[in-house]
mmCIF file of C-alpha atoms in Angstrom:
data_model
loop_
_atom_site.group_PDB
_atom_site.id
_atom_site.type_symbol
_atom_site.label_atom_id
_atom_site.label_comp_id
_atom_site.label_asym_id
_atom_site.label_seq_id
_atom_site.Cartn_x
_atom_site.Cartn_y
_atom_site.Cartn_z
ATOM 1 C CA UNK A 1 0.000 0.000 0.000
ATOM 2 C CA UNK A 2 1.402 3.429 -1.011
ATOM 3 C CA UNK A 3 1.818 5.963 1.743
ATOM 4 C CA UNK A 4 -0.383 9.040 0.967
ATOM 5 C CA UNK A 5 2.214 11.464 2.291
ATOM 6 C CA UNK A 6 4.893 9.904 0.103
ATOM 7 C CA UNK A 7 2.626 10.135 -2.990
ATOM 8 C CA UNK A 8 1.835 13.792 -2.191
ATOM 9 C CA UNK A 9 5.517 14.667 -1.819
ATOM 10 C CA UNK A 10 6.304 12.983 -5.113
ATOM 11 C CA UNK A 11 3.549 14.980 -6.917
ATOM 12 C CA UNK A 12 4.729 18.328 -5.534
ATOM 13 C CA UNK A 13 8.452 17.800 -6.168
ATOM 14 C CA UNK A 14 8.098 16.162 -9.579
ATOM 15 C CA UNK A 15 6.016 16.812 -12.694
ATOM 16 C CA UNK A 16 4.306 13.485 -12.766
ATOM 17 C CA UNK A 17 1.007 15.009 -11.643
ATOM 18 C CA UNK A 18 1.163 18.188 -13.876
ATOM 19 C CA UNK A 19 -1.282 18.686 -16.786
ATOM 20 C CA UNK A 20 0.070 17.526 -20.127
ATOM 21 C CA UNK A 21 1.555 20.064 -22.554
ATOM 22 C CA UNK A 22 -0.805 21.316 -25.305
ATOM 23 C CA UNK A 23 -0.393 19.709 -28.714
ATOM 24 C CA UNK A 24 1.551 21.555 -31.448
ATOM 25 C CA UNK A 25 -0.532 24.505 -32.703
ATOM 26 C CA UNK A 26 -2.567 24.594 -29.479
ATOM 27 C CA UNK A 27 -5.947 23.220 -28.664
ATOM 28 C CA UNK A 28 -8.651 23.431 -31.305
ATOM 29 C CA UNK A 29 -10.926 26.496 -30.810
ATOM 30 C CA UNK A 30 -8.774 28.047 -28.069
ATOM 31 C CA UNK A 31 -8.994 31.928 -27.761
ATOM 32 C CA UNK A 32 -5.741 33.809 -28.105
ATOM 33 C CA UNK A 33 -4.883 37.184 -26.565
ATOM 34 C CA UNK A 34 -3.895 39.565 -29.426
ATOM 35 C CA UNK A 35 -0.474 41.116 -29.382
ATOM 36 C CA UNK A 36 -0.803 44.916 -28.918
ATOM 37 C CA UNK A 37 2.373 45.483 -30.877
ATOM 38 C CA UNK A 38 1.043 43.516 -33.798
ATOM 39 C CA UNK A 39 -2.235 45.480 -33.791
ATOM 40 C CA UNK A 40 -0.397 48.837 -33.847
ATOM 41 C CA UNK A 41 1.751 47.657 -36.703
ATOM 42 C CA UNK A 42 -1.274 46.543 -38.684
ATOM 43 C CA UNK A 43 -3.025 49.923 -38.163
ATOM 44 C CA UNK A 44 0.082 51.795 -39.250
ATOM 45 C CA UNK A 45 0.298 49.729 -42.391
ATOM 46 C CA UNK A 46 -3.420 50.313 -43.093
ATOM 47 C CA UNK A 47 -2.947 54.052 -42.630
ATOM 48 C CA UNK A 48 -0.037 54.126 -45.010
ATOM 49 C CA UNK A 49 -1.918 52.063 -47.566
ATOM 50 C CA UNK A 50 -5.178 54.273 -47.447
ATOM 51 C CA UNK A 51 -4.204 58.007 -47.337
ATOM 52 C CA UNK A 52 -6.940 60.664 -46.650
ATOM 53 C CA UNK A 53 -8.647 61.786 -49.841
ATOM 54 C CA UNK A 54 -8.698 65.566 -50.617
ATOM 55 C CA UNK A 55 -11.968 67.477 -50.994
ATOM 56 C CA UNK A 56 -13.492 67.337 -54.438
ATOM 57 C CA UNK A 57 -14.121 70.255 -56.781
ATOM 58 C CA UNK A 58 -17.774 70.596 -55.759
ATOM 59 C CA UNK A 59 -16.767 71.265 -52.156
ATOM 60 C CA UNK A 60 -14.266 73.943 -53.122
ATOM 61 C CA UNK A 61 -16.735 75.577 -55.510
ATOM 62 C CA UNK A 62 -19.343 75.668 -52.723
ATOM 63 C CA UNK A 63 -16.901 77.229 -50.249
ATOM 64 C CA UNK A 64 -15.631 79.881 -52.677
ATOM 65 C CA UNK A 65 -19.196 80.701 -53.785
ATOM 66 C CA UNK A 66 -20.336 81.159 -50.187
ATOM 67 C CA UNK A 67 -17.416 83.463 -49.355
ATOM 68 C CA UNK A 68 -17.866 85.571 -52.509
ATOM 69 C CA UNK A 69 -21.607 85.906 -51.883
ATOM 70 C CA UNK A 70 -20.968 87.057 -48.303
ATOM 71 C CA UNK A 71 -18.403 89.603 -49.535
ATOM 72 C CA UNK A 72 -20.846 90.950 -52.152
ATOM 73 C CA UNK A 73 -23.640 91.272 -49.578
ATOM 74 C CA UNK A 74 -21.437 93.069 -47.066
ATOM 75 C CA UNK A 75 -20.078 95.385 -49.741
ATOM 76 C CA UNK A 76 -23.584 96.289 -50.862
ATOM 77 C CA UNK A 77 -24.606 96.850 -47.242
ATOM 78 C CA UNK A 78 -21.662 99.158 -46.561
ATOM 79 C CA UNK A 79 -22.436 101.070 -49.752
ATOM 80 C CA UNK A 80 -26.015 101.665 -48.539
ATOM 81 C CA UNK A 81 -27.656 99.655 -51.342
ATOM 82 C CA UNK A 82 -30.555 98.227 -49.336
ATOM 83 C CA UNK A 83 -32.738 98.113 -52.455
ATOM 84 C CA UNK A 84 -30.070 96.085 -54.282
ATOM 85 C CA UNK A 85 -29.878 93.522 -51.473
ATOM 86 C CA UNK A 86 -33.583 92.795 -51.866
ATOM 87 C CA UNK A 87 -33.340 92.749 -55.671
ATOM 88 C CA UNK A 88 -34.123 89.735 -57.860
ATOM 89 C CA UNK A 89 -30.472 89.282 -58.858
ATOM 90 C CA UNK A 90 -29.256 88.994 -55.274
ATOM 91 C CA UNK A 91 -32.015 86.551 -54.387
ATOM 92 C CA UNK A 92 -31.124 84.407 -57.401
ATOM 93 C CA UNK A 93 -27.432 84.374 -56.398
ATOM 94 C CA UNK A 94 -28.385 83.263 -52.907
ATOM 95 C CA UNK A 95 -30.407 80.344 -54.260
ATOM 96 C CA UNK A 96 -27.490 79.291 -56.477
ATOM 97 C CA UNK A 97 -25.059 79.360 -53.541
ATOM 98 C CA UNK A 98 -27.461 77.303 -51.413
ATOM 99 C CA UNK A 99 -27.879 74.794 -54.239
ATOM 100 C CA UNK A 100 -24.118 74.319 -54.656
ATOM 101 C CA UNK A 101 -23.644 73.941 -50.885
ATOM 102 C CA UNK A 102 -26.336 71.257 -50.702
ATOM 103 C CA UNK A 103 -24.780 69.451 -53.671
ATOM 104 C CA UNK A 104 -21.410 69.442 -51.888
ATOM 105 C CA UNK A 105 -23.017 67.992 -48.743
ATOM 106 C CA UNK A 106 -24.277 65.002 -50.720
ATOM 107 C CA UNK A 107 -20.777 64.004 -51.848
ATOM 108 C CA UNK A 108 -18.452 62.259 -49.373
ATOM 109 C CA UNK A 109 -15.321 64.202 -50.278
ATOM 110 C CA UNK A 110 -17.054 67.589 -50.386
ATOM 111 C CA UNK A 111 -19.176 67.245 -47.262
ATOM 112 C CA UNK A 112 -16.962 69.224 -44.870
ATOM 113 C CA UNK A 113 -16.457 72.186 -47.218
ATOM 114 C CA UNK A 114 -20.140 72.075 -48.149
ATOM 115 C CA UNK A 115 -21.076 72.368 -44.471
ATOM 116 C CA UNK A 116 -18.843 75.438 -44.108
ATOM 117 C CA UNK A 117 -20.309 77.009 -47.254
ATOM 118 C CA UNK A 118 -23.848 76.371 -46.036
ATOM 119 C CA UNK A 119 -23.058 77.969 -42.672
ATOM 120 C CA UNK A 120 -21.728 81.088 -44.415
ATOM 121 C CA UNK A 121 -24.799 81.287 -46.669
ATOM 122 C CA UNK A 122 -27.152 80.978 -43.703
ATOM 123 C CA UNK A 123 -25.273 83.593 -41.683
ATOM 124 C CA UNK A 124 -24.898 86.121 -44.495
ATOM 125 C CA UNK A 125 -28.225 86.069 -46.352
ATOM 126 C CA UNK A 126 -30.343 88.756 -47.989
ATOM 127 C CA UNK A 127 -32.870 88.825 -45.135
ATOM 128 C CA UNK A 128 -30.310 89.368 -42.369
ATOM 129 C CA UNK A 129 -28.024 91.793 -44.194
ATOM 130 C CA UNK A 130 -31.003 93.588 -45.755
ATOM 131 C CA UNK A 131 -32.542 94.109 -42.320
ATOM 132 C CA UNK A 132 -29.241 95.544 -41.095
ATOM 133 C CA UNK A 133 -29.228 97.910 -44.071
ATOM 134 C CA UNK A 134 -32.803 98.990 -43.410
ATOM 135 C CA UNK A 135 -31.989 99.744 -39.765
ATOM 136 C CA UNK A 136 -28.937 101.745 -40.795
ATOM 137 C CA UNK A 137 -30.939 103.656 -43.416
ATOM 138 C CA UNK A 138 -33.705 104.432 -40.926
ATOM 139 C CA UNK A 139 -31.220 105.621 -38.317
ATOM 140 C CA UNK A 140 -29.345 107.860 -40.728
ATOM 141 C CA UNK A 141 -32.389 109.037 -42.692
ATOM 142 C CA UNK A 142 -30.649 108.290 -46.003
ATOM 143 C CA UNK A 143 -33.376 106.894 -48.223
ATOM 144 C CA UNK A 144 -31.570 107.536 -51.478
ATOM 145 C CA UNK A 145 -31.826 104.022 -52.903
ATOM 146 C CA UNK A 146 -31.892 104.060 -56.705
ATOM 147 C CA UNK A 147 -33.513 107.464 -57.094
ATOM 148 C CA UNK A 148 -32.579 109.423 -60.168
ATOM 149 C CA UNK A 149 -31.418 113.013 -60.037
ATOM 150 C CA UNK A 150 -34.823 114.050 -61.354
ATOM 151 C CA UNK A 151 -36.565 112.191 -58.527
ATOM 152 C CA UNK A 152 -34.264 113.744 -55.938
ATOM 153 C CA UNK A 153 -34.990 117.160 -57.422
ATOM 154 C CA UNK A 154 -38.755 116.564 -57.211
ATOM 155 C CA UNK A 155 -38.376 115.336 -53.639
ATOM 156 C CA UNK A 156 -37.149 118.805 -52.655
ATOM 157 C CA UNK A 157 -40.205 120.547 -54.162
ATOM 158 C CA UNK A 158 -41.159 123.382 -51.745
ATOM 159 C CA UNK A 159 -44.888 123.331 -52.554
ATOM 160 C CA UNK A 160 -47.564 120.656 -52.450
ATOM 161 C CA UNK A 161 -48.534 118.595 -55.483
ATOM 162 C CA UNK A 162 -51.976 119.605 -56.735
ATOM 163 C CA UNK A 163 -51.965 122.926 -54.873
ATOM 164 C CA UNK A 164 -51.493 126.121 -56.861
ATOM 165 C CA UNK A 165 -48.441 128.037 -55.670
ATOM 166 C CA UNK A 166 -50.173 131.296 -56.520
ATOM 167 C CA UNK A 167 -53.002 130.298 -54.165
ATOM 168 C CA UNK A 168 -50.452 129.544 -51.424
ATOM 169 C CA UNK A 169 -48.944 133.013 -51.813
ATOM 170 C CA UNK A 170 -52.354 134.701 -51.996
ATOM 171 C CA UNK A 171 -53.893 133.095 -48.894
ATOM 172 C CA UNK A 172 -53.268 134.252 -45.309
ATOM 173 C CA UNK A 173 -49.902 133.337 -43.856
ATOM 174 C CA UNK A 174 -49.303 131.103 -40.851
ATOM 175 C CA UNK A 175 -48.925 134.153 -38.625
ATOM 176 C CA UNK A 176 -52.182 135.716 -39.864
ATOM 177 C CA UNK A 177 -54.139 132.487 -39.354
ATOM 178 C CA UNK A 178 -52.716 132.070 -35.875
ATOM 179 C CA UNK A 179 -53.702 135.626 -34.944
ATOM 180 C CA UNK A 180 -57.267 135.361 -36.277
ATOM 181 C CA UNK A 181 -57.788 131.921 -34.716
ATOM 182 C CA UNK A 182 -56.575 133.014 -31.301
ATOM 183 C CA UNK A 183 -58.845 136.055 -31.447
ATOM 184 C CA UNK A 184 -61.921 133.958 -32.340
ATOM 185 C CA UNK A 185 -61.189 131.392 -29.626
ATOM 186 C CA UNK A 186 -60.763 134.131 -27.027
ATOM 187 C CA UNK A 187 -64.084 135.724 -27.944
ATOM 188 C CA UNK A 188 -65.913 132.369 -27.890
ATOM 189 C CA UNK A 189 -64.571 131.653 -24.412
ATOM 190 C CA UNK A 190 -65.557 135.109 -23.157
ATOM 191 C CA UNK A 191 -69.102 134.892 -24.533
ATOM 192 C CA UNK A 192 -69.751 131.390 -23.132
ATOM 193 C CA UNK A 193 -68.275 132.320 -19.763
ATOM 194 C CA UNK A 194 -70.440 135.435 -19.627
ATOM 195 C CA UNK A 195 -73.685 133.708 -20.603
ATOM 196 C CA UNK A 196 -73.289 130.267 -18.954
ATOM 197 C CA UNK A 197 -70.543 130.734 -16.379
ATOM 198 C CA UNK A 198 -68.121 128.259 -17.942
ATOM 199 C CA UNK A 199 -64.467 128.172 -16.906
ATOM 200 C CA UNK A 200 -61.739 126.938 -19.214
ATOM 201 C CA UNK A 201 -58.728 124.632 -19.234
ATOM 202 C CA UNK A 202 -56.166 124.022 -21.963
ATOM 203 C CA UNK A 203 -56.963 120.730 -23.730
ATOM 204 C CA UNK A 204 -54.071 120.727 -26.214
ATOM 205 C CA UNK A 205 -51.063 122.780 -27.320
ATOM 206 C CA UNK A 206 -50.503 124.450 -30.662
ATOM 207 C CA UNK A 207 -48.987 122.100 -33.228
ATOM 208 C CA UNK A 208 -47.179 122.743 -36.526
ATOM 209 C CA UNK A 209 -46.733 119.707 -38.785
ATOM 210 C CA UNK A 210 -44.759 119.851 -42.072
ATOM 211 C CA UNK A 211 -46.882 119.059 -45.107
ATOM 212 C CA UNK A 212 -45.727 116.317 -47.499
ATOM 213 C CA UNK A 213 -45.098 117.662 -51.002
ATOM 214 C CA UNK A 214 -46.507 114.687 -52.911
ATOM 215 C CA UNK A 215 -43.118 113.765 -54.398
ATOM 216 C CA UNK A 216 -41.662 111.835 -51.469
ATOM 217 C CA UNK A 217 -40.401 114.779 -49.438
ATOM 218 C CA UNK A 218 -41.557 117.608 -47.196
ATOM 219 C CA UNK A 219 -42.727 120.967 -48.464
ATOM 220 C CA UNK A 220 -42.126 124.363 -46.895
ATOM 221 C CA UNK A 221 -45.793 124.512 -45.916
ATOM 222 C CA UNK A 222 -47.166 123.429 -42.545
ATOM 223 C CA UNK A 223 -50.459 122.280 -41.079
ATOM 224 C CA UNK A 224 -51.461 124.512 -38.185
ATOM 225 C CA UNK A 225 -53.468 123.273 -35.211
ATOM 226 C CA UNK A 226 -54.376 125.932 -32.666
ATOM 227 C CA UNK A 227 -54.420 125.550 -28.927
ATOM 228 C CA UNK A 228 -57.433 123.512 -27.845
ATOM 229 C CA UNK A 229 -59.618 124.774 -25.007
ATOM 230 C CA UNK A 230 -62.208 122.856 -22.958
ATOM 231 C CA UNK A 231 -64.798 123.767 -20.360
ATOM 232 C CA UNK A 232 -64.242 122.470 -16.868
ATOM 233 C CA UNK A 233 -68.001 122.019 -16.537
ATOM 234 C CA UNK A 234 -70.002 119.296 -18.357
ATOM 235 C CA UNK A 235 -72.535 120.226 -21.034
ATOM 236 C CA UNK A 236 -75.260 117.559 -20.915
ATOM 237 C CA UNK A 237 -78.648 119.163 -21.497
ATOM 238 C CA UNK A 238 -79.832 118.946 -25.115
ATOM 239 C CA UNK A 239 -81.256 122.474 -25.221
ATOM 240 C CA UNK A 240 -78.152 123.885 -23.547
ATOM 241 C CA UNK A 241 -75.990 122.261 -26.213
ATOM 242 C CA UNK A 242 -77.993 123.993 -28.942
ATOM 243 C CA UNK A 243 -77.712 127.327 -27.120
ATOM 244 C CA UNK A 244 -73.934 126.930 -26.838
ATOM 245 C CA UNK A 245 -73.641 126.233 -30.565
ATOM 246 C CA UNK A 246 -75.771 129.286 -31.370
ATOM 247 C CA UNK A 247 -73.397 131.537 -29.425
ATOM 248 C CA UNK A 248 -70.393 130.007 -31.192
ATOM 249 C CA UNK A 249 -72.080 130.527 -34.561
ATOM 250 C CA UNK A 250 -72.548 134.245 -33.831
ATOM 251 C CA UNK A 251 -68.886 134.699 -32.939
ATOM 252 C CA UNK A 252 -67.672 132.805 -36.007
ATOM 253 C CA UNK A 253 -69.865 134.911 -38.290
ATOM 254 C CA UNK A 254 -68.209 138.020 -36.855
ATOM 255 C CA UNK A 255 -64.837 136.498 -37.787
ATOM 256 C CA UNK A 256 -65.763 135.875 -41.437
ATOM 257 C CA UNK A 257 -66.575 132.172 -41.007
ATOM 258 C CA UNK A 258 -69.472 130.280 -42.600
ATOM 259 C CA UNK A 259 -72.435 129.132 -40.477
ATOM 260 C CA UNK A 260 -71.643 126.279 -38.105
ATOM 261 C CA UNK A 261 -73.132 122.881 -39.043
ATOM 262 C CA UNK A 262 -73.692 119.628 -37.165
ATOM 263 C CA UNK A 263 -71.708 116.542 -38.187
ATOM 264 C CA UNK A 264 -73.434 114.256 -35.702
ATOM 265 C CA UNK A 265 -77.015 114.289 -36.973
ATOM 266 C CA UNK A 266 -78.789 113.044 -40.087
ATOM 267 C CA UNK A 267 -78.268 116.343 -41.920
ATOM 268 C CA UNK A 268 -74.581 115.429 -42.281
ATOM 269 C CA UNK A 269 -75.505 112.707 -44.760
ATOM 270 C CA UNK A 270 -74.184 109.836 -42.620
ATOM 271 C CA UNK A 271 -76.436 106.798 -42.171
ATOM 272 C CA UNK A 272 -77.569 105.685 -38.733
ATOM 273 C CA UNK A 273 -75.004 102.902 -38.387
ATOM 274 C CA UNK A 274 -72.138 105.341 -39.009
ATOM 275 C CA UNK A 275 -73.633 107.892 -36.599
ATOM 276 C CA UNK A 276 -73.834 105.218 -33.910
ATOM 277 C CA UNK A 277 -70.243 104.172 -34.542
ATOM 278 C CA UNK A 278 -68.841 107.709 -34.446
ATOM 279 C CA UNK A 279 -71.077 109.381 -31.867
ATOM 280 C CA UNK A 280 -72.545 106.587 -29.752
ATOM 281 C CA UNK A 281 -76.106 106.963 -31.068
ATOM 282 C CA UNK A 282 -78.045 108.116 -34.114
ATOM 283 C CA UNK A 283 -80.167 110.367 -31.915
ATOM 284 C CA UNK A 284 -78.447 113.645 -30.898
ATOM 285 C CA UNK A 285 -80.390 113.596 -27.621
ATOM 286 C CA UNK A 286 -78.591 110.432 -26.459
ATOM 287 C CA UNK A 287 -75.225 110.784 -28.142
ATOM 288 C CA UNK A 288 -71.916 110.617 -26.294
ATOM 289 C CA UNK A 289 -70.283 113.080 -28.691
ATOM 290 C CA UNK A 290 -71.455 116.173 -30.528
ATOM 291 C CA UNK A 291 -69.240 117.502 -33.311
ATOM 292 C CA UNK A 292 -69.916 120.774 -35.129
ATOM 293 C CA UNK A 293 -67.878 122.340 -37.928
ATOM 294 C CA UNK A 294 -67.284 125.628 -39.765
ATOM 295 C CA UNK A 295 -64.714 127.059 -42.190
ATOM 296 C CA UNK A 296 -63.934 130.217 -44.136
ATOM 297 C CA UNK A 297 -63.711 128.629 -47.614
ATOM 298 C CA UNK A 298 -61.881 129.446 -49.833
ATOM 299 C CA UNK A 299 -59.708 130.432 -46.880
ATOM 300 C CA UNK A 300 -57.713 127.774 -44.986
ATOM 301 C CA UNK A 301 -59.311 128.005 -41.519
ATOM 302 C CA UNK A 302 -61.418 125.116 -40.199
ATOM 303 C CA UNK A 303 -63.176 125.264 -36.842
ATOM 304 C CA UNK A 304 -64.292 122.327 -34.669
ATOM 305 C CA UNK A 305 -66.538 122.395 -31.603
ATOM 306 C CA UNK A 306 -66.889 119.049 -29.809
ATOM 307 C CA UNK A 307 -69.002 118.195 -26.771
ATOM 308 C CA UNK A 308 -68.186 115.057 -24.767
ATOM 309 C CA UNK A 309 -71.117 113.855 -22.635
ATOM 310 C CA UNK A 310 -70.733 110.792 -20.382
ATOM 311 C CA UNK A 311 -74.294 110.897 -19.041
ATOM 312 C CA UNK A 312 -75.561 108.542 -21.782
ATOM 313 C CA UNK A 313 -72.780 105.983 -21.396
ATOM 314 C CA UNK A 314 -74.574 102.792 -20.346
ATOM 315 C CA UNK A 315 -71.584 100.436 -20.637
ATOM 316 C CA UNK A 316 -68.922 102.682 -19.135
ATOM 317 C CA UNK A 317 -66.604 102.172 -22.111
ATOM 318 C CA UNK A 318 -66.882 105.742 -23.347
ATOM 319 C CA UNK A 319 -66.254 107.168 -19.893
ATOM 320 C CA UNK A 320 -63.190 104.940 -19.488
ATOM 321 C CA UNK A 321 -61.780 106.100 -22.828
ATOM 322 C CA UNK A 322 -62.307 109.747 -21.910
ATOM 323 C CA UNK A 323 -60.670 109.269 -18.527
ATOM 324 C CA UNK A 324 -57.667 107.656 -20.217
ATOM 325 C CA UNK A 325 -57.445 110.573 -22.654
ATOM 326 C CA UNK A 326 -57.669 113.085 -19.813
ATOM 327 C CA UNK A 327 -54.879 111.262 -17.966
ATOM 328 C CA UNK A 328 -52.626 111.607 -21.030
ATOM 329 C CA UNK A 329 -53.334 115.246 -21.915
ATOM 330 C CA UNK A 330 -54.726 116.830 -18.760
ATOM 331 C CA UNK A 331 -57.913 117.917 -20.558
ATOM 332 C CA UNK A 332 -61.339 117.729 -18.850
ATOM 333 C CA UNK A 333 -63.091 114.352 -19.108
ATOM 334 C CA UNK A 334 -66.268 115.918 -20.521
ATOM 335 C CA UNK A 335 -67.598 119.268 -21.660
ATOM 336 C CA UNK A 336 -67.104 121.498 -24.721
ATOM 337 C CA UNK A 337 -63.783 121.676 -26.613
ATOM 338 C CA UNK A 338 -62.962 124.225 -29.333
ATOM 339 C CA UNK A 339 -60.050 124.503 -31.798
ATOM 340 C CA UNK A 340 -58.933 125.691 -35.263
ATOM 341 C CA UNK A 341 -57.045 123.783 -37.936
ATOM 342 C CA UNK A 342 -55.550 125.125 -41.173
ATOM 343 C CA UNK A 343 -53.541 123.100 -43.734
ATOM 344 C CA UNK A 344 -50.819 124.150 -46.195
ATOM 345 C CA UNK A 345 -49.788 127.453 -44.633
ATOM 346 C CA UNK A 346 -46.631 129.390 -45.485
ATOM 347 C CA UNK A 347 -44.847 131.389 -42.815
ATOM 348 C CA UNK A 348 -43.997 135.012 -43.542
ATOM 349 C CA UNK A 349 -40.395 134.192 -42.675
ATOM 350 C CA UNK A 350 -40.261 131.569 -45.471
ATOM 351 C CA UNK A 351 -42.078 133.521 -48.169
ATOM 352 C CA UNK A 352 -38.993 134.916 -49.955
ATOM 353 C CA UNK A 353 -37.233 131.538 -49.990
ATOM 354 C CA UNK A 354 -40.400 129.827 -51.221
ATOM 355 C CA UNK A 355 -40.759 132.254 -54.136
ATOM 356 C CA UNK A 356 -37.100 131.750 -55.056
ATOM 357 C CA UNK A 357 -37.123 127.966 -54.892
ATOM 358 C CA UNK A 358 -40.415 127.585 -56.710
ATOM 359 C CA UNK A 359 -38.776 129.121 -59.801
ATOM 360 C CA UNK A 360 -36.714 125.914 -60.124
ATOM 361 C CA UNK A 361 -39.866 123.884 -60.752
ATOM 362 C CA UNK A 362 -41.617 125.143 -63.899
ATOM 363 C CA UNK A 363 -44.571 122.967 -64.820
ATOM 364 C CA UNK A 364 -45.014 121.492 -61.342
#
């Protein structure tokens, strides 16, 4: 019988109990750990054998086209040609550049340059650069565009298209209209204060607005709006309203104005739906607004008398709108307001210059 300890010692000290060596070539199906050095060598060889291909012609064409288009747009913008940027030619060029960039993206060798070209085309396009040009033009006031010298000359016309220059010179000047209007307003206020006890508050300042000349520019004439005055007290009774208008009519007649007429009743020629829209009702007895008018035709003066009456406001909308207006201007919420307006007036100070400049426009 073999001693177990002796057998164990023999197995440890000798190779009798070791696993057998693998057969030549290794076991069938055994997994091998790859050699990192061999893998690196194989990759290096593969890199040497397959060099990176250069971009194709389509990619370069797309890139150059995008850059040139951006340069053209920026040059036009700096030159102030906003009209040119939005022209048909520039839009067509943009579509061509976009088409070439998309074509380059489809090809493998032109994809990277096509992406760059597309980015340039999207960044510098007619909409973006044109908007920048419009903002610059608005800020500087230079709306020259493609105007001819003849158009620029007409734009500086000192008169108003369709208005006789001889009539402009023959009618009262700005200063004369201002003087006569102020005098009539003062007398109206005095008469109404004397007869009805009304007190007055300023409802608007005098305003002078340049008249357009009809050729794209401003004339030397102005539209005059007098100071506007309003009663601090409401005028709500129907008969009282008629009495107030009668007094105004008497004063206007003394200042060479035609008889005052109502714009808020059926005699104005407006149908009931329009009267309701403009004045709150077709019936003058329940209207929110009364508006009466006079002028000194063929003179330039136009007179307006307006009564705001919140006592018929069932919804509260009219009262709210009047309160908002009063908050903006400081005028009374309701009551009578009076004012003059006169278009196309020439100042005495500009008369000599107007006569001189108008000589440059025969036939206008």
